Amino acid sequence: MLPQLRLDQAVHAISTYVFTQQGNPEPMHPQFQARYMQKFSKKYDVPGLHPHKLRHTYASLMIADGLPLVVVSRQLGHAQASTTANIYAHTIASAQAKAMQTFDRFNDIVGTEKPPEKGMKKAAGN
């Protein structure tokens, strides 16, 4: 996502920076987004909102949705998937637990049907 934004910006934007001042090619102050979100957080009673939390949310949602860790790692710009695995181990464990619950439900549905007894044919439609 970020690499594509940079490519699009290189073609269409007035600057090579991702976040620039309005109508100006100069970069925004690094704390601008944090300050904006802090004010937003207070105004709308959303405690602890910070720009970096959006990154963690994005990563957690991708992992929970079952995207391969290598894909998540690349989206976040990590050099190695192991970095992503270390940071998001709690999310990965939660996704694995959910996968096991899904498997258990599937097993409950499929595993409850008894095979036909020896010498008996299964009735059509059953």
Coordinates of C-alpha atoms in Angstrom, one line a residue:
M1 CA 0.0 0.0 0.0
L2 CA 2.7 2.5 1.0
P3 CA 4.9 1.7 -2.0
Q4 CA 1.9 2.2 -4.3
L5 CA 1.1 5.5 -2.6
R6 CA 4.7 6.7 -3.1
L7 CA 4.5 5.7 -6.8
D8 CA 1.2 7.6 -7.3
Q9 CA 2.6 10.5 -5.4
A10 CA 5.7 10.6 -7.5
V11 CA 3.6 11.0 -10.6
H12 CA 0.8 13.3 -9.3
A13 CA 2.0 15.1 -6.1
I14 CA 3.9 18.2 -5.6
S15 CA 6.4 16.5 -3.3
T16 CA 8.1 13.2 -2.6
Y17 CA 6.9 13.3 1.0
V18 CA 3.9 11.2 2.0
F19 CA 2.4 13.9 4.3
T20 CA 2.9 17.5 3.1
Q21 CA 1.5 20.8 4.3
Q22 CA -1.7 21.8 2.5
G23 CA -0.8 23.3 -0.9
N24 CA 2.9 23.2 0.0
P25 CA 5.6 20.6 -0.9
E26 CA 7.2 20.9 2.5
P27 CA 6.7 17.9 4.9
M28 CA 4.2 18.2 7.7
H29 CA 5.7 18.5 11.2
P30 CA 6.2 14.9 12.5
Q31 CA 3.9 15.5 15.4
F32 CA 1.0 17.0 13.3
Q33 CA -0.9 13.7 13.0
A34 CA -0.4 12.8 16.6
R35 CA -1.6 16.2 17.8
Y36 CA -4.6 16.0 15.5
M37 CA -5.6 12.5 16.7
Q38 CA -5.1 13.6 20.3
K39 CA -7.6 16.4 19.8
F40 CA -9.9 14.1 18.0
S41 CA -9.6 11.6 20.8
K42 CA -10.6 14.1 23.4
K43 CA -13.4 15.6 21.4
Y44 CA -15.0 12.2 20.6
D45 CA -14.0 10.4 23.8
V46 CA -11.8 7.8 22.1
P47 CA -9.1 7.3 24.6
G48 CA -5.5 6.7 23.6
L49 CA -5.9 7.3 19.9
H50 CA -2.5 7.6 18.1
P51 CA -1.5 7.3 14.5
H52 CA 0.7 4.3 15.1
K53 CA -2.3 2.4 16.5
L54 CA -3.9 2.6 13.1
R55 CA -0.8 0.7 11.8
H56 CA -1.3 -2.0 14.5
T57 CA -5.0 -2.2 13.7
Y58 CA -4.3 -2.6 10.0
A59 CA -1.8 -5.4 10.7
S60 CA -4.1 -7.1 13.2
L61 CA -7.0 -7.1 10.8
M62 CA -4.9 -8.6 8.0
I63 CA -3.7 -11.4 10.4
A64 CA -7.2 -12.0 11.7
D65 CA -8.5 -12.2 8.1
G66 CA -6.0 -15.0 7.4
L67 CA -3.6 -13.2 5.1
P68 CA -0.2 -14.9 5.0
L69 CA 2.4 -13.4 7.4
V70 CA 4.7 -12.7 4.5
V71 CA 2.1 -10.5 2.9
V72 CA 1.4 -8.7 6.1
S73 CA 5.1 -8.2 6.7
R74 CA 5.5 -6.7 3.2
Q75 CA 2.5 -4.4 3.7
L76 CA 4.1 -3.0 6.9
G77 CA 7.5 -2.6 5.3
H78 CA 9.2 -5.1 7.6
A79 CA 12.5 -6.5 6.2
Q80 CA 11.6 -10.0 7.6
A81 CA 8.4 -11.8 8.4
S82 CA 10.0 -12.8 11.7
T83 CA 9.8 -9.1 12.8
T84 CA 6.1 -9.1 12.1
A85 CA 5.7 -12.5 13.9
N86 CA 7.4 -11.2 17.0
I87 CA 5.4 -8.0 17.2
Y88 CA 2.0 -9.6 16.4
A89 CA 2.5 -12.9 18.2
H90 CA -0.6 -12.2 20.4
T91 CA -2.7 -11.6 17.2
I92 CA -1.4 -14.7 15.5
A93 CA -2.2 -16.8 18.5
S94 CA -5.7 -15.4 18.6
A95 CA -6.2 -16.1 14.9
Q96 CA -4.9 -19.7 15.3
A97 CA -7.3 -20.2 18.2
K98 CA -10.2 -19.0 16.0
A99 CA -9.0 -21.3 13.2
M100 CA -9.1 -24.3 15.6
Q101 CA -12.7 -23.3 16.6
T102 CA -13.7 -23.2 13.0
F103 CA -12.1 -26.6 12.5
D104 CA -13.9 -28.0 15.6
R105 CA -17.2 -26.7 14.3
F106 CA -16.6 -28.3 10.9
N107 CA -15.6 -31.6 12.6
D108 CA -18.7 -31.5 14.7
I109 CA -20.9 -31.2 11.6
V110 CA -19.0 -33.7 9.4
G111 CA -17.9 -36.0 12.2
T112 CA -21.3 -36.6 13.7
E113 CA -22.6 -38.7 10.7
K114 CA -22.0 -42.4 11.4
P115 CA -20.8 -44.5 8.5
P116 CA -23.2 -47.2 7.2
E117 CA -23.1 -50.4 9.1
K118 CA -21.2 -53.2 7.4
G119 CA -23.3 -54.9 4.7
M120 CA -25.9 -52.1 4.7
K121 CA -26.2 -49.6 1.9
K122 CA -26.8 -45.9 2.8
A123 CA -30.2 -44.7 1.7
A124 CA -30.4 -42.2 -1.1
G125 CA -30.6 -38.6 0.1
N126 CA -29.1 -39.4 3.5

